[in-house]
Coordinates of C-alpha atoms in Angstrom, one line a residue:
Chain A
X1 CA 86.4 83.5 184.7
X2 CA 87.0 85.1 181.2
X3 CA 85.6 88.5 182.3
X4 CA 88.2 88.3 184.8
X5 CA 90.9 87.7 182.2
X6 CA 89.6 90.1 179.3
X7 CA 88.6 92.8 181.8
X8 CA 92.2 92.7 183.6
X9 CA 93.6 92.7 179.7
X10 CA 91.5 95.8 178.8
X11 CA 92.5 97.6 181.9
X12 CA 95.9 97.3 181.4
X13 CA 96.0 98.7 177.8
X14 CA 94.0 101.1 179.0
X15 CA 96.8 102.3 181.1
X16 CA 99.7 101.3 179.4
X17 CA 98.5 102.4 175.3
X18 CA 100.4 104.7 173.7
X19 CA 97.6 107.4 173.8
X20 CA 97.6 107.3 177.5
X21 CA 98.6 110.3 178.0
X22 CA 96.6 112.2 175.6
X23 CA 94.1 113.8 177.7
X24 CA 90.6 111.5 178.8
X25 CA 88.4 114.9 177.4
X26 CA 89.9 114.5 174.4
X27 CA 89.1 110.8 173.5
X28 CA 85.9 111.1 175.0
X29 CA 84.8 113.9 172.9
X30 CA 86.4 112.2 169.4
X31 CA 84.7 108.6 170.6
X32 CA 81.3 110.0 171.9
X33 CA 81.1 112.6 168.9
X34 CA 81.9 110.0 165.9
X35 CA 79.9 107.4 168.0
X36 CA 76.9 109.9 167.6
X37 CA 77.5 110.6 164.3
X38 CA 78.0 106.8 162.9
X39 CA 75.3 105.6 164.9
X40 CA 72.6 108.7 163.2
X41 CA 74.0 108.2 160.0
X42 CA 71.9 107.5 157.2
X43 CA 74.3 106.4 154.7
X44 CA 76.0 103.3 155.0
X45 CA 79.4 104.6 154.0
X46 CA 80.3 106.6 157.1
X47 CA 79.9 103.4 159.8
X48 CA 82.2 101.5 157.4
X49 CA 84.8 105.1 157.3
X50 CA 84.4 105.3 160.9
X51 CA 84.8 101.9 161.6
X52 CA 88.2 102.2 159.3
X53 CA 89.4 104.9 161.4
X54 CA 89.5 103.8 164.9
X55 CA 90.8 100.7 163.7
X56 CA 93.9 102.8 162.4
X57 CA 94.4 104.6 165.5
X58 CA 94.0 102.1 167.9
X59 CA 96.3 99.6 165.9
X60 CA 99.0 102.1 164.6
X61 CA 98.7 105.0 167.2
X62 CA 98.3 103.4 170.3
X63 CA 99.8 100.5 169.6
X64 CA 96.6 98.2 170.7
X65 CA 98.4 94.1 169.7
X66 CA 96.5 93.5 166.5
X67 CA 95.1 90.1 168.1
X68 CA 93.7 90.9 170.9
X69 CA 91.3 93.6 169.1
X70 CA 90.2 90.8 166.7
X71 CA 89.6 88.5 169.3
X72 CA 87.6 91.3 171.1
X73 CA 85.8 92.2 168.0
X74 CA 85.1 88.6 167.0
X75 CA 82.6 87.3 169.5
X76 CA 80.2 90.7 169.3
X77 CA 80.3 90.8 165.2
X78 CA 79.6 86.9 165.1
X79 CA 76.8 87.6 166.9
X80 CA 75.8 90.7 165.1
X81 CA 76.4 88.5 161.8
X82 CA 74.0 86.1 162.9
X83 CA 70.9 88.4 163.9
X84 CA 71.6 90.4 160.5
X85 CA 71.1 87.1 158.6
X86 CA 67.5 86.5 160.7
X87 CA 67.0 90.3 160.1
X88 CA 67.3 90.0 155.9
X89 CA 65.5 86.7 156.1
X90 CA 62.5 87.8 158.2
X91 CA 61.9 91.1 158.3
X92 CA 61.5 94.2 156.0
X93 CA 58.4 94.9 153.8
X94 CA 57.6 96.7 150.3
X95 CA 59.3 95.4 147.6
X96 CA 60.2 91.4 147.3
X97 CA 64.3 90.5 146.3
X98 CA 63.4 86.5 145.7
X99 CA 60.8 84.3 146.8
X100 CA 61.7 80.5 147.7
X101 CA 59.1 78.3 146.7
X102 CA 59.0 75.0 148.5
X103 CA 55.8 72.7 147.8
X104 CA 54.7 73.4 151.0
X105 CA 55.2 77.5 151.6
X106 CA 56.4 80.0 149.8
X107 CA 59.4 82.5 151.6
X108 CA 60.0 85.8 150.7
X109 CA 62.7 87.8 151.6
X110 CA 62.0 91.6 151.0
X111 CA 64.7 94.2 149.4
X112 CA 64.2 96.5 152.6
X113 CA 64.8 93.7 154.7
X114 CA 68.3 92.8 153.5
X115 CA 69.4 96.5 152.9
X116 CA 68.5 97.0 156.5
X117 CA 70.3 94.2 157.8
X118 CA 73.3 95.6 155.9
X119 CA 73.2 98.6 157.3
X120 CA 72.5 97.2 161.0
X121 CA 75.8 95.5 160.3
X122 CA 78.1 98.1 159.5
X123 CA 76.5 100.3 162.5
X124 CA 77.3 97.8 164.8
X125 CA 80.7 97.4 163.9
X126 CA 81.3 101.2 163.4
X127 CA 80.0 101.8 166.4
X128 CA 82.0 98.6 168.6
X129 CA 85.3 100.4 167.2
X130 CA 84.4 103.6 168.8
X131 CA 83.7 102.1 172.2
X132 CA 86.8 99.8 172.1
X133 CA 88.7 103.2 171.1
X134 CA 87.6 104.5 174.4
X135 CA 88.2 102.0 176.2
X136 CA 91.2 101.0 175.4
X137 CA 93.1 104.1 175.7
X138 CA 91.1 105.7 178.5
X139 CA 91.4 103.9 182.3
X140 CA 87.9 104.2 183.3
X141 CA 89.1 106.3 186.3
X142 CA 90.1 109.3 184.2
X143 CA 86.6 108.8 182.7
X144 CA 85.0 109.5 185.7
X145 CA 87.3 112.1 187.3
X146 CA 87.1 113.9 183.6
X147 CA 82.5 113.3 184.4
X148 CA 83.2 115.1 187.7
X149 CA 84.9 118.0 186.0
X150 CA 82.2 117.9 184.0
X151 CA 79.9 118.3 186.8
X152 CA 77.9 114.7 186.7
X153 CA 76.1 114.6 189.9
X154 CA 78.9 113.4 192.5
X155 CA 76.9 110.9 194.1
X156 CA 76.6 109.2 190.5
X157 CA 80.4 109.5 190.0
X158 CA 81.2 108.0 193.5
X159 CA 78.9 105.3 193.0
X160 CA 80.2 105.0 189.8
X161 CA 83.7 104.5 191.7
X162 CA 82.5 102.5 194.4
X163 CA 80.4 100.0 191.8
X164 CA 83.5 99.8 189.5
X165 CA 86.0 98.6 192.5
X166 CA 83.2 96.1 194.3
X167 CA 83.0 94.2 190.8
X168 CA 86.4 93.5 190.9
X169 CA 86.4 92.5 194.9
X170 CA 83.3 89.8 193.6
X171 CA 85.5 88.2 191.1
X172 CA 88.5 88.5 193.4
X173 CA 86.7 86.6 196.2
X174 CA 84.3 84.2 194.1
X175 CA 87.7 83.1 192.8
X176 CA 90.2 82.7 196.0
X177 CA 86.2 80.4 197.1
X178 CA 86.4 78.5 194.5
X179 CA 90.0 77.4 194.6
X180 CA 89.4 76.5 197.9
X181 CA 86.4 74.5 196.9
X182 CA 88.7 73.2 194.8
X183 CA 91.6 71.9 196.9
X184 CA 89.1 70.5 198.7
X185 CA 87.6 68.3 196.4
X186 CA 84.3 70.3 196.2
X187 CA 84.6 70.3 192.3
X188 CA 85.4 67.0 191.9
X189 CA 81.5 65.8 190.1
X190 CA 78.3 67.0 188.8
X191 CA 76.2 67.3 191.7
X192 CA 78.8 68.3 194.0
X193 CA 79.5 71.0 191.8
X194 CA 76.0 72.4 191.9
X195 CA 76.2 72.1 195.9
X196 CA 79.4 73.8 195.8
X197 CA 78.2 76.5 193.4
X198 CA 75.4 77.6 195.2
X199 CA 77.4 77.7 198.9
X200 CA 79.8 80.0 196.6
X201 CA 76.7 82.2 195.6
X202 CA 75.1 82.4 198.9
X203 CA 78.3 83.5 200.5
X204 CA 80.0 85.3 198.1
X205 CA 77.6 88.2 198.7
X206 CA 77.7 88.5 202.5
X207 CA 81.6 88.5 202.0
X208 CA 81.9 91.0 199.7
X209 CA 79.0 93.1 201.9
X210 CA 81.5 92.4 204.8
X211 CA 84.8 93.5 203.0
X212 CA 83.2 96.7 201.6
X213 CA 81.5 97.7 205.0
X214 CA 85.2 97.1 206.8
X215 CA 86.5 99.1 204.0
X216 CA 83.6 101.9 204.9
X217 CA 84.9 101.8 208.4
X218 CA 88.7 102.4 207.2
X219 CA 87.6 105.0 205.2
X220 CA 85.8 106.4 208.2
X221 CA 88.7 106.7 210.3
X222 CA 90.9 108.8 207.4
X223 CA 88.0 111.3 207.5
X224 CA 85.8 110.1 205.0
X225 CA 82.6 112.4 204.9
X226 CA 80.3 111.1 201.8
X227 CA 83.0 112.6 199.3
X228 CA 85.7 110.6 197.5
X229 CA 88.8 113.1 196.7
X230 CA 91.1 111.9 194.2
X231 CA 93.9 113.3 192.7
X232 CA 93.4 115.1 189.7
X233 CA 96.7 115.5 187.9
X234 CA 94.5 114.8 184.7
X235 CA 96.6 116.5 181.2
X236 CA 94.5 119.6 180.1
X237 CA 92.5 119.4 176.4
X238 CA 95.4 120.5 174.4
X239 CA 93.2 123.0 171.8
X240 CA 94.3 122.4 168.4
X241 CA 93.1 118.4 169.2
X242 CA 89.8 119.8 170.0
X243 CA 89.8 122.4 167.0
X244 CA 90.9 119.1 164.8
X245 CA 88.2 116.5 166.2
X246 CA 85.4 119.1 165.6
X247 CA 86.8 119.6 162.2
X248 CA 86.7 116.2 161.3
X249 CA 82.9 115.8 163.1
X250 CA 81.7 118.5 160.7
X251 CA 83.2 116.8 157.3
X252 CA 82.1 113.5 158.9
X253 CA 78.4 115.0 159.5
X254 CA 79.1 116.9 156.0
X255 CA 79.8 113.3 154.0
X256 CA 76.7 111.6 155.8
X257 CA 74.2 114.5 154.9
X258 CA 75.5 115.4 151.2
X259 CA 75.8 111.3 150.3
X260 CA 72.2 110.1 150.1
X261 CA 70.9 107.4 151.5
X262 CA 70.5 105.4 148.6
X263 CA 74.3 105.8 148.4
X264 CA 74.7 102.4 149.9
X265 CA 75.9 98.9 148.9
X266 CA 72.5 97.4 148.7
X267 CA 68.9 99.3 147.7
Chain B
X1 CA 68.3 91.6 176.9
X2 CA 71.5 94.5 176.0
X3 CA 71.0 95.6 172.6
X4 CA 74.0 95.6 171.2
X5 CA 75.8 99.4 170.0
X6 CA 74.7 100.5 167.2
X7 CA 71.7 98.0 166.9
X8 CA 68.8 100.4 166.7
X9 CA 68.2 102.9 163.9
X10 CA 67.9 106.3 164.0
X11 CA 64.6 107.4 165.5
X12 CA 65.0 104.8 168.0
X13 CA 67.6 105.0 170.3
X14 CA 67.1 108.8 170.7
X15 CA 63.1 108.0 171.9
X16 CA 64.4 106.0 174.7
X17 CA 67.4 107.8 175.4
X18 CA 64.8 110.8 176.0
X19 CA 62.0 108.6 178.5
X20 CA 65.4 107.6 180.4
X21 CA 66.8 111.1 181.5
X22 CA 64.0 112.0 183.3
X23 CA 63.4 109.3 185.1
X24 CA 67.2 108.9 185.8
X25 CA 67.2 112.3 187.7
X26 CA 64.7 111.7 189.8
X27 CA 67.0 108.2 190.5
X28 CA 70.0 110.3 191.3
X29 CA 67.8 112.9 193.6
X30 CA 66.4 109.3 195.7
X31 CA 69.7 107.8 196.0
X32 CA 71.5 111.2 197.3
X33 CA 68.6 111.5 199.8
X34 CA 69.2 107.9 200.9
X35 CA 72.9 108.3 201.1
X36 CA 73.3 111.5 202.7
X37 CA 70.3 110.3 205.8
X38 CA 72.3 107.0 206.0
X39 CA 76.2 107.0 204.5
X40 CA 76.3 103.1 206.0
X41 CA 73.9 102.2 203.3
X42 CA 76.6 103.1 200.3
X43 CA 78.7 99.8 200.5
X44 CA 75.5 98.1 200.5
X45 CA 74.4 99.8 196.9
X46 CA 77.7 99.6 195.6
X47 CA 77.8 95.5 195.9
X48 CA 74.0 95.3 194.8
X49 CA 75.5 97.2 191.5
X50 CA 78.5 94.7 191.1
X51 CA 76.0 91.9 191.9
X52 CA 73.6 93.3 189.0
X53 CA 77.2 93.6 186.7
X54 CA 78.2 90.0 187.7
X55 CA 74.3 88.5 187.1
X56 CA 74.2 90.5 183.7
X57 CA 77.6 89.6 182.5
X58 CA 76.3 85.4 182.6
X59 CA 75.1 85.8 178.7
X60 CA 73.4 83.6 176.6
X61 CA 73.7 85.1 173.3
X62 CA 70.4 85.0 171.1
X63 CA 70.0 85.4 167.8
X64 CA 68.1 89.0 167.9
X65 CA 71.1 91.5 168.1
X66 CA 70.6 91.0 171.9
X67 CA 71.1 88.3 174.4
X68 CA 69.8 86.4 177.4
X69 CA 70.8 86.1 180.7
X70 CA 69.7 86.9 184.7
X71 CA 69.3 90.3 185.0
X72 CA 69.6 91.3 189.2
X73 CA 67.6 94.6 188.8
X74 CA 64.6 92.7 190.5
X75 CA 66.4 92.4 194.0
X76 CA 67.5 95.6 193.6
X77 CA 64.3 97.2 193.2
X78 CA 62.7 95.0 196.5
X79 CA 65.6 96.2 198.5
X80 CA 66.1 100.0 197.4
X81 CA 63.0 100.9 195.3
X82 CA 62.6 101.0 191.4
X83 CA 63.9 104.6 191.1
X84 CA 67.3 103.3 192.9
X85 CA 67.3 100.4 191.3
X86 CA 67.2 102.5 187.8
X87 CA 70.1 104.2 188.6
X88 CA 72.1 101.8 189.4
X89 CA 71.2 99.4 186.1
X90 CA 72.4 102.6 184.3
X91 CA 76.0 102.4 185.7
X92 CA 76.5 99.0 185.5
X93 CA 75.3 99.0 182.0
X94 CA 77.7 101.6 181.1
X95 CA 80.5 99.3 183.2
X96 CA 79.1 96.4 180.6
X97 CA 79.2 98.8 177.2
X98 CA 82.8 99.8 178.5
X99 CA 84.2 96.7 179.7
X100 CA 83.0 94.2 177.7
X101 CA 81.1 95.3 174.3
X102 CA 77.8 94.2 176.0
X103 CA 75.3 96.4 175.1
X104 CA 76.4 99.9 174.0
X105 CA 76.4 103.6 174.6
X106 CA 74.0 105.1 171.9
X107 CA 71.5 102.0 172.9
X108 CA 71.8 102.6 177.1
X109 CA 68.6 104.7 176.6
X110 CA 66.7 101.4 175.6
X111 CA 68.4 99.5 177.8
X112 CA 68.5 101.2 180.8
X113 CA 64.4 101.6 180.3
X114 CA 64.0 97.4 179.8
X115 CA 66.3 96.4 182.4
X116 CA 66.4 99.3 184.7
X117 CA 62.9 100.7 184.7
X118 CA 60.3 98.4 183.3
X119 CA 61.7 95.3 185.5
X120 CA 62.2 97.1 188.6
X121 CA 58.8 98.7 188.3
X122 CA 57.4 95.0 187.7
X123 CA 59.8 93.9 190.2
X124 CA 58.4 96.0 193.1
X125 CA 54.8 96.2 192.2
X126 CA 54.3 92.4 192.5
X127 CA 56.2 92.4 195.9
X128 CA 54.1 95.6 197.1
X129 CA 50.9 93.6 196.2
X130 CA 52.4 90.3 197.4
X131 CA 52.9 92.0 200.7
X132 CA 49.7 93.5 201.2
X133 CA 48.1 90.2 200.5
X134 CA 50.5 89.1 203.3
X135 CA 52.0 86.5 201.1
X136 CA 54.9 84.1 202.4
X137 CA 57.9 86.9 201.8
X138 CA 60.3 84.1 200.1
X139 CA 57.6 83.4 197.3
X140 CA 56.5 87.3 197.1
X141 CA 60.2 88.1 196.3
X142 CA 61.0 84.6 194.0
X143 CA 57.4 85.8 192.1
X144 CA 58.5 89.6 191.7
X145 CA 62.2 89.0 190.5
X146 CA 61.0 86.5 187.9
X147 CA 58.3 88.7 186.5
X148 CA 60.7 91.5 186.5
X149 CA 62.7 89.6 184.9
X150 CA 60.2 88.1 182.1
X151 CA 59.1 92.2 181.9
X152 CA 62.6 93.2 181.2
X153 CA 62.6 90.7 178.0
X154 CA 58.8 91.1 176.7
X155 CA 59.9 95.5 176.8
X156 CA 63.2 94.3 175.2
X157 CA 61.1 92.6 172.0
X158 CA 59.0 95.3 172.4
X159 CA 61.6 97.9 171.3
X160 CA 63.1 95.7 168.7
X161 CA 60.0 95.3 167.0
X162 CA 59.6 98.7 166.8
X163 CA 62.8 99.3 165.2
X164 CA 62.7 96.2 162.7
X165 CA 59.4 96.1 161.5
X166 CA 58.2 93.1 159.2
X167 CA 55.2 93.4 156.1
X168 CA 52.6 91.5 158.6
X169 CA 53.5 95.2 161.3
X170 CA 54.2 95.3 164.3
X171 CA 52.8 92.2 166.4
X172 CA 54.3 89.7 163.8
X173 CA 57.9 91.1 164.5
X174 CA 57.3 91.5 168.2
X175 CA 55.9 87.5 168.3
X176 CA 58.7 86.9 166.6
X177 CA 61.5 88.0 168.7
X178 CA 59.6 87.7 171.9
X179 CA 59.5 83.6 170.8
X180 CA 63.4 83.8 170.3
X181 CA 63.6 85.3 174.0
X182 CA 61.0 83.2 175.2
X183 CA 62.8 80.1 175.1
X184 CA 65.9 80.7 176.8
X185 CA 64.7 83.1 179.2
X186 CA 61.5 81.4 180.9
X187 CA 64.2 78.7 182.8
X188 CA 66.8 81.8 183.4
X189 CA 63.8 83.9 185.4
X190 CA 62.7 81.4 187.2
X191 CA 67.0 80.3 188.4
X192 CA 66.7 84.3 189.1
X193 CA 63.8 84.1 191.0
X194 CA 65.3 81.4 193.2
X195 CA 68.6 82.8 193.3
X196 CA 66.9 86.3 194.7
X197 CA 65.0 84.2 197.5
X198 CA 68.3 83.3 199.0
X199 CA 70.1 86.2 198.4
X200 CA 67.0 88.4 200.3
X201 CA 67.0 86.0 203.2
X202 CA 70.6 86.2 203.8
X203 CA 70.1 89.9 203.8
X204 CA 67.4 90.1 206.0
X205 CA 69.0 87.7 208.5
X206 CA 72.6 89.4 208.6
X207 CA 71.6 92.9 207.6
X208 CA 67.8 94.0 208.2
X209 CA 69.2 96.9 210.4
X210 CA 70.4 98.5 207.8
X211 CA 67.8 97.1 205.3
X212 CA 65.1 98.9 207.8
X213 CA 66.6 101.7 207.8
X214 CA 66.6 102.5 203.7
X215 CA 62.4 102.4 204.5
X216 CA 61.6 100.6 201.4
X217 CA 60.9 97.0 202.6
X218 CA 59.0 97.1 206.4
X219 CA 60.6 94.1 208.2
X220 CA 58.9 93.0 211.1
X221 CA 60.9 94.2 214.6
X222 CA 62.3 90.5 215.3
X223 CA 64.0 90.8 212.0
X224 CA 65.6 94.3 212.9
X225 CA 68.8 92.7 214.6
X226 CA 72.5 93.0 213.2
X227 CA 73.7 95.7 211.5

């Protein structure tokens, strides 16, 4: 399952980047801040800045291996490619760039609609480097631990938790079934295939319920009473990081107020 | 139906970031009253939001900054309720936004309200009027995921046309993205829909104890064994 594979991958940078052990309030407030910011932006310079950035840190800082960001960035930018192209032919209004005349209709493609797709573009990529920043330097347990602190509802935290293990139990057991399906010749044409897909689907979900319920029980017995306690051994927001990122937010909010709109590579 | 990050302009993805929040809360003040009457019913939750991730993770990819595949809300709104069922769309889509670029922070407002609220809601209306027009159960919950489902895409189009608007205004963008979605996701709901009729009668056979006991779906007594 390529989840499986890019998920596991993710994780383990996660844990093992050289930012690791920066604290998780830290890079959430720089990634959620500058994602704010690049995402409201009018101008299209700041995405394409912010987009710069976080591939610097994430390449040179943490140490993130250059190809497995690209391949990561690849598949979601290809697709953002190809819906910006439909967006500039398609859409926009006011003013027309060209019109393609054919003998049978006559296509144009509007100056609003291109500079929008433009700008649709370079969000989407600035925003894509913030998340992957987060991601890969933060596990998503200090995320939630750092939510609690935060005081996030707890019942959204622990199901946060509980939701986060079970989709790794799923994929566990949907792959031990299938490579027993598969030692048993259950994959071996079309149709049986299908059969042996569906018996996987059926019973993938009473298994799992099965494995979390007996896990319910364990945790039962250890004195389980609605609340998960987990260590929190978290680093502390060091405060001239925090001074810094909110610095940068302000010249960052500063560049995309003060350069106008019209400041962009296509009007 | 995840719109990608940074996808939406600027008035946008505030709007629906706003109509979530509230309706979020009031999510997160159901599922604590369900949890804390019954703690059994929390591993129960927890898989239906891993089997939402796993269903929404199978993507198509379309050609409208967005893409197709199951969705897995629907079940979870027969079983639990829409207001549940939003809740737990929200985390998963985070999980999805985190874990593998699908969908993205800034747009979670819009899609937690397509996928989480608009198909649940369509979701668990059509199997509240199925039932009281004491329907077969097996078609009343393959006809309410697959609407939800349908629902989750036609709000999806809905919120891109409003964002990308073309010269002809607003129905002319929405017919045109809803005919992009229309195509690949018409055979997906109806695969849902069939999919959810097995899942619910496995439930109901191996767990309506504990199905009974969240209140939302009446089984009748002979179905109440097992826990």
């Amino acid at each position: 399952m390529p989840f499986g594979q890019i998920g596991a991958r993710v994780d383990r940078y996660a844990y093992t980047n050289n930012l690791a052990n920066t604290s998780a309030a830290t890079k959430l407030l720089f990634a959620l801040s500058v994602l704010v910011i690049c995402v409201a932006a009018q101008s299209q310079i700041v995405p394409f800045f912010v987009f710069f950035m976080n591939t610097t840190l994430l390449l040179v800082y943490a140490k993130i291996s250059a190809k497995f960001y690209w391949k990561m960035l690849l598949y979601p930018l290809a697709t953002a490619l190809l819906s910006c192209v439909l967006i500039a032919l398609f859409f926009g209004y006011g003013e027309p760039l060209t019109e393609i005349s054919t003998p049978w209709f006559t296509w144009t493609i509007f100056k609003s609609g291109v500079a929008m797709a433009v700008s649709t573009f370079l969000r989407v990529a600035g925003g894509l480097s913030c998340l992957y920043f987060l991601v890969l330097t933060t596990p998503v347990t200090d995320m939630l631990i750092t939510l609690r602190r935060l005081h996030v509802p707890l019942i959204l935290v622990e199901m946060s938790l509980l939701i986060y293990r079970y989709i790794f139990v799923l994929l566990e057991i949907a792959s031990q079934m299938n490579t027993a399906q598969d030692m048993r010749l259950g994959n071996t044409n079309w149709i049986i295939k299908i059969k042996s897909t569906a018996l996987l689907a059926g019973n993938l979900f009473i298994r799992t319920l099965e494995q979390g319920e007996r896990t319910f029980t364990a945790m039962s017995a250890r004195g389980y009473d609605g609340e998960i306690r987990t260590l929190d051994d978290l680093p502390h927001p060091r405060f001239e990081l925090i001074i810094g990122i909110l610095f940068f937010d302000v010249l960052l909010i500063l560049v995309s107020v003060l350069l106008p709109s019209q400041w962009s590579l296509l009007t | 139906m995840h719109i990608m990050e940074g996808f939406l302009p600027s008035p946008w993805w505030e709007l629906w970031m706003a109509i979530m929040i509230p309706i979020e809360i009031y999510g997160i003040y159901r599922i604590s009253f369900v949890t804390k009457n019954n703690p059994k019913t929390k591993p129960l939750l927890a898989l239906v939001g891993a089997f939402i991730f796993v269903l929404s993770a199978l993507k198509l990819p379309s050609v409208t900054g967005s893409c197709s595949h199951p969705t897995g809300s629907g079940l979870a709104a027969v079983i639990f309720g829409p207001a549940i069922a939003a809740v737990l769309s929200m985390i998963v889509l985070v999980f999805q936004a985190l874990l593998l670029a699908h969908g993205g922070l800034t747009t979670l407002g819009a899609n937690v309200v397509s996928m989480g609220i608009v198909g649940p809601i369509v979701a668990y209306g059509t199997w509240t009027i199925c039932k009281k027009a004491k329907v077969n159960s097996s078609f009343g919950v393959f006809l309410a995921v697959a609407l939800g489902d349908l629902l989750t895409y036609v709000a999806t189009s809905v919120q891109l046309a409003l964002a990308f608007p073309t010269s002809a205004g607003f129905i002319d963008a929405f017919a045109k993205f809803g005919t992009v979605f229309a195509v690949t996701q018409i055979p997906l709901a109806i695969a849902e829909g069939i999919l959810a009729v097995f899942l619910f009668d496995f439930l109901v056979k191996y767990k309506g104890k504990l199905l009974s006991t969240i209140g939302t779906i009446n089984l009748p007594s002979a179905l109440k064994r097992g826990d």
